[in-house]
PDB file of C-alpha atoms and ligand atoms in Angstrom:
ATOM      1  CA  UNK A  12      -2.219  26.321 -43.904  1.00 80.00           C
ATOM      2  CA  UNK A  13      -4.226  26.088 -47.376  1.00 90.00           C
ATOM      3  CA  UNK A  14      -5.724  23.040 -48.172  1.00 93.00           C
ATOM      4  CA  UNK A  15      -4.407  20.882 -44.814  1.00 95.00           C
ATOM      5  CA  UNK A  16      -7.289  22.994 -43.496  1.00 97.00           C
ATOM      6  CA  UNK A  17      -9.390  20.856 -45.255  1.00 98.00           C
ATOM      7  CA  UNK A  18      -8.107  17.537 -44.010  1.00 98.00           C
ATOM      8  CA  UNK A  19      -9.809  17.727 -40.578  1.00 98.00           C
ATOM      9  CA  UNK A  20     -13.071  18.856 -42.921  1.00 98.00           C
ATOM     10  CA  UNK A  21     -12.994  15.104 -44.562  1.00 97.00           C
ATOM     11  CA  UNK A  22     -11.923  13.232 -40.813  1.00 98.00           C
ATOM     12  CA  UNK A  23     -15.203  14.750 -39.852  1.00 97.00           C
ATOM     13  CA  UNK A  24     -17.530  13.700 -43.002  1.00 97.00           C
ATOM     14  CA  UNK A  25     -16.237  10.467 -42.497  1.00 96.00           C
ATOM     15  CA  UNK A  26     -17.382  10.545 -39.030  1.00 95.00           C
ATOM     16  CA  UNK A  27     -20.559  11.982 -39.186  1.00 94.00           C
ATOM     17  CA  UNK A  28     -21.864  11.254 -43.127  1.00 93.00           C
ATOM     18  CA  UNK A  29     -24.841  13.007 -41.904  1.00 92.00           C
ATOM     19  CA  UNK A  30     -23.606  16.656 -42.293  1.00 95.00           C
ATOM     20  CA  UNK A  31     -22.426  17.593 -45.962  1.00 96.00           C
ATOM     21  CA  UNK A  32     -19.483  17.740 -47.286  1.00 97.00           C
ATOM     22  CA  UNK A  33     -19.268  21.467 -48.331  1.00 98.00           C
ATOM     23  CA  UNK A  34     -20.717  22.747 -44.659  1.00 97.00           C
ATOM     24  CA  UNK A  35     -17.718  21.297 -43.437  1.00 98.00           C
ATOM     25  CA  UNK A  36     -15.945  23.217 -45.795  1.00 98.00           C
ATOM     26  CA  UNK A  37     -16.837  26.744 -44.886  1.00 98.00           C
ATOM     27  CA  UNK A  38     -16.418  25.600 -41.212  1.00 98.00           C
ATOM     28  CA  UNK A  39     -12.914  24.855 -41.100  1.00 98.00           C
ATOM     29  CA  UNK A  40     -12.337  28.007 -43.569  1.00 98.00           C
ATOM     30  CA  UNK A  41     -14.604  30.432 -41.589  1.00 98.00           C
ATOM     31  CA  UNK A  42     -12.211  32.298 -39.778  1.00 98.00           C
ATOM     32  CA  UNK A  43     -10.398  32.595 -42.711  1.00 97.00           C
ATOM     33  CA  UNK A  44     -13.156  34.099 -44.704  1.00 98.00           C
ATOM     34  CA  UNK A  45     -14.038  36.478 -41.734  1.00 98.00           C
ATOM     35  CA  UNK A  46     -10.061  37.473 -41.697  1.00 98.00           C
ATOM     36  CA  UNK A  47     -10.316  38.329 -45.502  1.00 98.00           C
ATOM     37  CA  UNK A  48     -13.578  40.435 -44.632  1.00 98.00           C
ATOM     38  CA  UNK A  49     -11.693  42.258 -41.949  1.00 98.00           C
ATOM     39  CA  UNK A  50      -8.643  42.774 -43.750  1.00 98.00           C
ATOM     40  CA  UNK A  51     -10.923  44.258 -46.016  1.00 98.00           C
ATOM     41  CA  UNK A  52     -12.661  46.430 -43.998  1.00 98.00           C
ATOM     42  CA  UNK A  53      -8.772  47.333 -42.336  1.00 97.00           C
ATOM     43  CA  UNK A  54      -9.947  45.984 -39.185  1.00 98.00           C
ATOM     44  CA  UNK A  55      -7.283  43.286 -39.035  1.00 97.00           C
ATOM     45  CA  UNK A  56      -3.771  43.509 -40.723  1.00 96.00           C
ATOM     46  CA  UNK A  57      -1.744  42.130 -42.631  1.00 96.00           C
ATOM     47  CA  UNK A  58       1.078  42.773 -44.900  1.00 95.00           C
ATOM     48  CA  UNK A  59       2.861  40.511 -47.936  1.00 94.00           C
ATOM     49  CA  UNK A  60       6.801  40.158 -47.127  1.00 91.00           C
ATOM     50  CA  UNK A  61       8.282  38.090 -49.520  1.00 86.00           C
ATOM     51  CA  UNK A  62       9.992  35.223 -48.193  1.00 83.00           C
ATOM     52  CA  UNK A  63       8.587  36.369 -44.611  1.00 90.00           C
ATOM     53  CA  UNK A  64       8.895  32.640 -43.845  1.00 91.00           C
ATOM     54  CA  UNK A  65       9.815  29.834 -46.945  1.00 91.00           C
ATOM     55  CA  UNK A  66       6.400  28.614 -47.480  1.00 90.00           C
ATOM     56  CA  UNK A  67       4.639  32.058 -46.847  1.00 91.00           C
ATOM     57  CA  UNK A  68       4.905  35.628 -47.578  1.00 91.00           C
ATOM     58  CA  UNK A  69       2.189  36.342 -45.357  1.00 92.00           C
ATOM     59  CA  UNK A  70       3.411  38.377 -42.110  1.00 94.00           C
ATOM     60  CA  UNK A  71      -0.284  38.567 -40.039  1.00 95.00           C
ATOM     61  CA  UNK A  72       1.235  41.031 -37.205  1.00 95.00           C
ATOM     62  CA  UNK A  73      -3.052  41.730 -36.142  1.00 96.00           C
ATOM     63  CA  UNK A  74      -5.298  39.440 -36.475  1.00 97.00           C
ATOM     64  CA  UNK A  75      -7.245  39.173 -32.650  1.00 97.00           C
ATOM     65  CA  UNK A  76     -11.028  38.833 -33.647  1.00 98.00           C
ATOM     66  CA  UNK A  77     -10.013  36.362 -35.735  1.00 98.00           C
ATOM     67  CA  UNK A  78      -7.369  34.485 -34.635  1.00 98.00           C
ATOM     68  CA  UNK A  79      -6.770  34.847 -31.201  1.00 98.00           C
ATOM     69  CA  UNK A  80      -7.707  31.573 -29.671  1.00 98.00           C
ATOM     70  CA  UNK A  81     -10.820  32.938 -27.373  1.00 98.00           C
ATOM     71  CA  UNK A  82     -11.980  34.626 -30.985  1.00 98.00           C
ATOM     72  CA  UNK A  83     -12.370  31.477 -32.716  1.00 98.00           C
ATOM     73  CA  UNK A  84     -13.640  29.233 -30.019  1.00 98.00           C
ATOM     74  CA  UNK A  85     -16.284  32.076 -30.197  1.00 98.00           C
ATOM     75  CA  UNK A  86     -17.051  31.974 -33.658  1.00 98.00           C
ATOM     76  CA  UNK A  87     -16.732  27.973 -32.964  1.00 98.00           C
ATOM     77  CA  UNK A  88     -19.557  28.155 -30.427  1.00 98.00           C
ATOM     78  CA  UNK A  89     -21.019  31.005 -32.400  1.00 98.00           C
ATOM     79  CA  UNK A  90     -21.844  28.687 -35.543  1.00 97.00           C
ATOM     80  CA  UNK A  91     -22.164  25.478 -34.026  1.00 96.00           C
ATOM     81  CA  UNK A  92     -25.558  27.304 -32.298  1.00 95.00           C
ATOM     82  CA  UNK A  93     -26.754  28.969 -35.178  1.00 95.00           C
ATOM     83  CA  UNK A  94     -25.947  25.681 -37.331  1.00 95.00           C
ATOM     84  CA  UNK A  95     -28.098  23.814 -34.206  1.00 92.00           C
ATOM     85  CA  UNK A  96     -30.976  26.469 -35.059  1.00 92.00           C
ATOM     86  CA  UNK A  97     -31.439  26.249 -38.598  1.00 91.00           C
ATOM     87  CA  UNK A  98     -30.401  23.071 -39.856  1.00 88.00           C
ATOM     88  CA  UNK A  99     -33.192  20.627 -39.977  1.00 75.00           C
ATOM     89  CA  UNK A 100     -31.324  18.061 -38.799  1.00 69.00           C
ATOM     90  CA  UNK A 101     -31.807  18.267 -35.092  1.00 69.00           C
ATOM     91  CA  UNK A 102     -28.794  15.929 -33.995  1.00 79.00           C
ATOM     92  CA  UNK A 103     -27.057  17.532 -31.173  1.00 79.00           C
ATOM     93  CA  UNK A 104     -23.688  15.950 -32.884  1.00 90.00           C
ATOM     94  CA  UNK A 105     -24.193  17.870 -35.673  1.00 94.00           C
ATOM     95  CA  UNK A 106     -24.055  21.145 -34.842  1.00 95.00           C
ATOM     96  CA  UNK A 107     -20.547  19.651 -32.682  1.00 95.00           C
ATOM     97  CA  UNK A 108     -19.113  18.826 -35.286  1.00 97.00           C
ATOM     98  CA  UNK A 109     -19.569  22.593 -36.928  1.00 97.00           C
ATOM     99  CA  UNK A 110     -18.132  23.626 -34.187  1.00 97.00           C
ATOM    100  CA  UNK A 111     -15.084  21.055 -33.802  1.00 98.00           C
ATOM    101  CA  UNK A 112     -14.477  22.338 -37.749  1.00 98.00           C
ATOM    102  CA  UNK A 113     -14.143  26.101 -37.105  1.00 98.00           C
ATOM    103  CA  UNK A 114     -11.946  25.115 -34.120  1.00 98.00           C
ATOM    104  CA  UNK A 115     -10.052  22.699 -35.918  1.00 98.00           C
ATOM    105  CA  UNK A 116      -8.597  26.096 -38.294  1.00 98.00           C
ATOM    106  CA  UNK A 117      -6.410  27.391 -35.214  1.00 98.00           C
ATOM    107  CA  UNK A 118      -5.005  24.103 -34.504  1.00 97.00           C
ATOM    108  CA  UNK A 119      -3.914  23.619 -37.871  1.00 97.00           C
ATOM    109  CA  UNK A 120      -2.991  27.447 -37.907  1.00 97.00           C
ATOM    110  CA  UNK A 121      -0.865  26.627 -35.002  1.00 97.00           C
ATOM    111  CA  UNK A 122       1.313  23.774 -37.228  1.00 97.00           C
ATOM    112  CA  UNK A 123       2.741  26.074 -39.817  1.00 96.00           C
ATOM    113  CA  UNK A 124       2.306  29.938 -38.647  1.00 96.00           C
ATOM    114  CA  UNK A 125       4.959  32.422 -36.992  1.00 95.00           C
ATOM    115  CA  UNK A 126       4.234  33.387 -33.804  1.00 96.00           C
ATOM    116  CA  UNK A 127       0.928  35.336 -34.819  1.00 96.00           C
ATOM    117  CA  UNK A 128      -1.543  33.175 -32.889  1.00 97.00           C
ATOM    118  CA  UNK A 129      -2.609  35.007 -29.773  1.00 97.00           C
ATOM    119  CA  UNK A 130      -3.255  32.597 -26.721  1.00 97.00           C
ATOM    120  CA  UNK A 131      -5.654  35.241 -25.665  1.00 97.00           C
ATOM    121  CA  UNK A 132      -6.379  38.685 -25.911  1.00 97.00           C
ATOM    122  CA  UNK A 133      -3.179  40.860 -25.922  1.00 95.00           C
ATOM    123  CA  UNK A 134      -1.290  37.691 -24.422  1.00 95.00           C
ATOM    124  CA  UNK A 135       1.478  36.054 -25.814  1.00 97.00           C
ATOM    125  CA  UNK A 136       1.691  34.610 -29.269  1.00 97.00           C
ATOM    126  CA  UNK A 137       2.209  31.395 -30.715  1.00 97.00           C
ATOM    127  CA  UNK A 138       3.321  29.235 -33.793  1.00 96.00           C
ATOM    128  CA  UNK A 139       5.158  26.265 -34.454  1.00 97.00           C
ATOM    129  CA  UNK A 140       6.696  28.108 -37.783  1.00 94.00           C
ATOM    130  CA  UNK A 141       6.491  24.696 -40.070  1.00 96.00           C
ATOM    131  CA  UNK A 142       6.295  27.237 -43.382  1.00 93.00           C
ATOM    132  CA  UNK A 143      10.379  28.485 -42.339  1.00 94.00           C
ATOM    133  CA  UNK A 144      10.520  24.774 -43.720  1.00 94.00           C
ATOM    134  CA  UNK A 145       9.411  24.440 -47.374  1.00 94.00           C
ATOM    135  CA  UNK A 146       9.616  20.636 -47.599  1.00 94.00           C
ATOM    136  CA  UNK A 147       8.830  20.000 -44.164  1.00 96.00           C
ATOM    137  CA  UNK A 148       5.532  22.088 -44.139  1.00 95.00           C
ATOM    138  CA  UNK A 149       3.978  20.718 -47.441  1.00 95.00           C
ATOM    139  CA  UNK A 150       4.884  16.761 -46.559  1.00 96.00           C
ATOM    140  CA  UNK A 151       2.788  18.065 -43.367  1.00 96.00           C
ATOM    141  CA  UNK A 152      -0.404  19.522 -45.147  1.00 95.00           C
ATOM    142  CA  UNK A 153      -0.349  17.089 -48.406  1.00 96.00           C
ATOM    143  CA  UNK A 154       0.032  14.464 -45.856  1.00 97.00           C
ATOM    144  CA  UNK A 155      -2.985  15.687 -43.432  1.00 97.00           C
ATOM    145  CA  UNK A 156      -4.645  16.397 -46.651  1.00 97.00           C
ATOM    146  CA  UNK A 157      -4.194  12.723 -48.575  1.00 97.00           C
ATOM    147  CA  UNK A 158      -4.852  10.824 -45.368  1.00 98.00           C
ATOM    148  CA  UNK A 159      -8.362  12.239 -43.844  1.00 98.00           C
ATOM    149  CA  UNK A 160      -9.462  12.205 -48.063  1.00 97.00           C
ATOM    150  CA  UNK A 161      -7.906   8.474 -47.677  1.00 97.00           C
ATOM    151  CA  UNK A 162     -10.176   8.220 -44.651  1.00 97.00           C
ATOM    152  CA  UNK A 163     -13.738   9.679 -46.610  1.00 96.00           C
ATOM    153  CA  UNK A 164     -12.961   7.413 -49.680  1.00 95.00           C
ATOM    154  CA  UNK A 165     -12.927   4.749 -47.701  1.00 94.00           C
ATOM    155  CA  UNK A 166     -16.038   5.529 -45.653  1.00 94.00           C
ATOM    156  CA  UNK A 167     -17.817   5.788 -49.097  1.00 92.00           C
ATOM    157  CA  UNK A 168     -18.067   4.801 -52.689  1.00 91.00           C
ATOM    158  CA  UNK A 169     -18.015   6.194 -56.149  1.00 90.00           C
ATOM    159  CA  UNK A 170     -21.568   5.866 -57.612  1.00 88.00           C
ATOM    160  CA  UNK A 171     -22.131   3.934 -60.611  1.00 86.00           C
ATOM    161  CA  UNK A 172     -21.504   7.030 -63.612  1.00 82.00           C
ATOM    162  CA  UNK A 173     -19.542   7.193 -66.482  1.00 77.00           C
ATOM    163  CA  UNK A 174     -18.038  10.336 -64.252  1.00 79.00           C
ATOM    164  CA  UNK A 175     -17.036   8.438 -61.200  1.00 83.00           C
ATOM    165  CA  UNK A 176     -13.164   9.998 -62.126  1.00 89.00           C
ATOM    166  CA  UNK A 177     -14.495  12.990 -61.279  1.00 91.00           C
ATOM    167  CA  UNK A 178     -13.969  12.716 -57.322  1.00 91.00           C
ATOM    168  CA  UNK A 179     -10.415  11.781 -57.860  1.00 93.00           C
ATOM    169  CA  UNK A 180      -9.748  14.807 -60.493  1.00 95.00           C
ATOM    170  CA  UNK A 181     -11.187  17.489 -57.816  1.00 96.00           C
ATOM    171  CA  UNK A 182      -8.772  15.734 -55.098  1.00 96.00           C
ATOM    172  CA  UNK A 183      -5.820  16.204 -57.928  1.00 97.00           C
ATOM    173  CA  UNK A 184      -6.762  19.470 -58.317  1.00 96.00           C
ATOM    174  CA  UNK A 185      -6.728  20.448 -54.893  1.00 96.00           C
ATOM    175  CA  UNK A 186      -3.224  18.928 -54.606  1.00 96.00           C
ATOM    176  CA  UNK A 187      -2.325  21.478 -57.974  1.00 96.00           C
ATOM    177  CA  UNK A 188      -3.553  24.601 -56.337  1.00 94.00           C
ATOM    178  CA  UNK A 189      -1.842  23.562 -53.465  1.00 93.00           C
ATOM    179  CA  UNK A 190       1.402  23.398 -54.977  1.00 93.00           C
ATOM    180  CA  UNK A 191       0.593  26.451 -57.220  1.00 92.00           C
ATOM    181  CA  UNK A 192      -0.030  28.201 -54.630  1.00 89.00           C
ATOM    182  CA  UNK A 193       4.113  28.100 -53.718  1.00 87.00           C
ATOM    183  CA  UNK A 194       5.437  29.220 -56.775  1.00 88.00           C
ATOM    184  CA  UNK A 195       5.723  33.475 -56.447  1.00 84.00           C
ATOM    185  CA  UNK A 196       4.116  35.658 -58.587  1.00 84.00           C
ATOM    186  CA  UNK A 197       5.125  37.360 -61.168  1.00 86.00           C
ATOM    187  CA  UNK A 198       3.808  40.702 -59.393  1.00 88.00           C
ATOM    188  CA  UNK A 199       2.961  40.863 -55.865  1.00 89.00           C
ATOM    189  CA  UNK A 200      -0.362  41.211 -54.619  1.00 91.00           C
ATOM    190  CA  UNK A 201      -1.239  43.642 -52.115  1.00 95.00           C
ATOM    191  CA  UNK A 202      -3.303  42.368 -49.167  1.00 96.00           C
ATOM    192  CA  UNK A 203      -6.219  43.464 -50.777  1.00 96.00           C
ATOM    193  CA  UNK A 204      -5.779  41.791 -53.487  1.00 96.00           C
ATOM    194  CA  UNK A 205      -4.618  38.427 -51.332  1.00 95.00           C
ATOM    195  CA  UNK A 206      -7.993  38.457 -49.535  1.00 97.00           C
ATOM    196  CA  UNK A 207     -10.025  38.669 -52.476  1.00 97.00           C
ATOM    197  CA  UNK A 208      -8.029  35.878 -54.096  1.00 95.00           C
ATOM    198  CA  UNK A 209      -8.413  33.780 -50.731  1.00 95.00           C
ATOM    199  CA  UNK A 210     -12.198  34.488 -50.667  1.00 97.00           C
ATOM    200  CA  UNK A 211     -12.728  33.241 -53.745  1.00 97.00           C
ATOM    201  CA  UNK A 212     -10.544  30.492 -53.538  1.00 96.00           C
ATOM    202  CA  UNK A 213     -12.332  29.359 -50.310  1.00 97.00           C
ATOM    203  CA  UNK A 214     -15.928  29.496 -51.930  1.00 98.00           C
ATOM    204  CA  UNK A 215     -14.573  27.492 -55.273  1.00 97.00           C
ATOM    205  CA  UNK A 216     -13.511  25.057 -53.063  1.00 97.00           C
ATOM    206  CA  UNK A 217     -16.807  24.504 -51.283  1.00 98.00           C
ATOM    207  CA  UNK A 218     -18.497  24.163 -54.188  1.00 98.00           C
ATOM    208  CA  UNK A 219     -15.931  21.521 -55.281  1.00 97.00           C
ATOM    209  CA  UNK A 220     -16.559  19.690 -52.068  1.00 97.00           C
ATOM    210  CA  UNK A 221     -20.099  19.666 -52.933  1.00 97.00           C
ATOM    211  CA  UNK A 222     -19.607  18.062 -56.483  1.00 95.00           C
ATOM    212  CA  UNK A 223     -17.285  15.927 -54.767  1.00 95.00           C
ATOM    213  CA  UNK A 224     -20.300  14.645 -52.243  1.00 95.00           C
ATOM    214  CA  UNK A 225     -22.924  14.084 -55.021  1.00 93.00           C
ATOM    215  CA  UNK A 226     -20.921  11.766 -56.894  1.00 92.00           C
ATOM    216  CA  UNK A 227     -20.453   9.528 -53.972  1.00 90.00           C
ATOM    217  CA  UNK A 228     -22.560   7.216 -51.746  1.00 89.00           C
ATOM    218  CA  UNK A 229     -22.200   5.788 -48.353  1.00 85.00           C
ATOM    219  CA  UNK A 230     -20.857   2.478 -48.061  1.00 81.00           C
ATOM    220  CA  UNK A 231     -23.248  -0.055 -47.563  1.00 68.00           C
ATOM    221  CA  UNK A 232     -23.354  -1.888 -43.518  1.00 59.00           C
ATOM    222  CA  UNK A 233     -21.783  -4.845 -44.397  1.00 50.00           C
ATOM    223  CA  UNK A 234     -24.823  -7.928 -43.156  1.00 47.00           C
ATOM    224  CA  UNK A 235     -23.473 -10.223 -40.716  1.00 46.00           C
TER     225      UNK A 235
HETATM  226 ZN1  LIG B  11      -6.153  31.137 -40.628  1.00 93.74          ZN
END
């Protein structure tokens, strides 16, 4: 997954308005950013196949402090506490909804991966394998994508600014990357390479979720 990851990041803003836009962000992304890390480091592996699967040339034969599904319920309950101790915000919901976003990353893992998911440590591994499907996997994460941004439109509104097309061009743009993102390179990357290009494509993003926020306002309770 790429940017589907993001569409349980909007479900959740327009749940909870009360915890920002771009937190959600680097929740749903942080076991992604802590794989990159670890790739770097060569603690996890990975190599670049080409056409390992349609939509991905990403074989991830070792990823089990990341991905294994005990890992990231840790590093689920691991930043919804730490979230819980230094936000100022003392809601108890808050700091859930952290958590539900880091979790959220294997379930939408789960969708589109090969069997690379472990169900716990050294057990077996699982995958739906949506990217064999090229179509099939991006009508998925577009679709995930376009309906929970659907969902945090509609839970807010543009405020008044000559640059209210702004939250609308960052949404296009994610959709461009997206589909970007499929066409193969010219040269290949090495994995290296890869994880530096997904670490800063992860920050860019949360800092596009945060312009996204500030241009927007909650709608007002409609007075009975
Ligand atoms: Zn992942």
């Amino acid at each position: 997954m790429f940017i589907g990851h993001y569409a349980p990041a909007f479900a959740i803003k327009a749940a909870r308005p009360d915890v920002p836009l771009w937190h959600l962000f680097v929740a749903v992304q942080l076991v992604d950013f802590a794989w990159a890390g670890l790739v770097l480091a060569g603690i996890e592996k990975a190599r670049i196949t080409p056409r390992f699967l349609e939509a991905s040339m990403l074989d991830l034969y070792h990823m089990p402090y990341t991905h294994a599904l005990p890992s990231t319920i840790l590093w689920a309950i691991g930043a919804a506490l730490l979230y819980g101790l230094l936000v100022k915000n003392k809601t108890k919901g808050v700091a859930i909804a952290i958590g539900v976003a880091v979790l959220s990353h294997w379930v939408t893992d789960l969708l589109v991966h090969s069997k690379d998911l472990e169900l716990w440590w050294g057990g077996p591994k699982l995958g739906f394998g949506l990217w064999a499907s090229l179509p099939i996997s991006q009508l998925l994460e577009l679709g995930l994508f376009l309906g929970a941004v659907w969902l945090y439109f509609k839970s807010s509104q543009p405020k008044p600014s000559p640059k209210r097309w702004i939250g609308v061009a960052i949404v296009a743009f994610f959709v461009v990357i997206q589909l970007y993102s499929l066409v193969p390179p010219p040269k290949l990357p090495t994995i290296q390479i890869f994880a530096i290009q997904a670490l800063f494509a992860f920050s860019l993003f949360s800092v596009l979720a945060w312009v996204l926020e500030r241009g927007r306002e909650l709608n007002q309770p409609s007075r009975l």
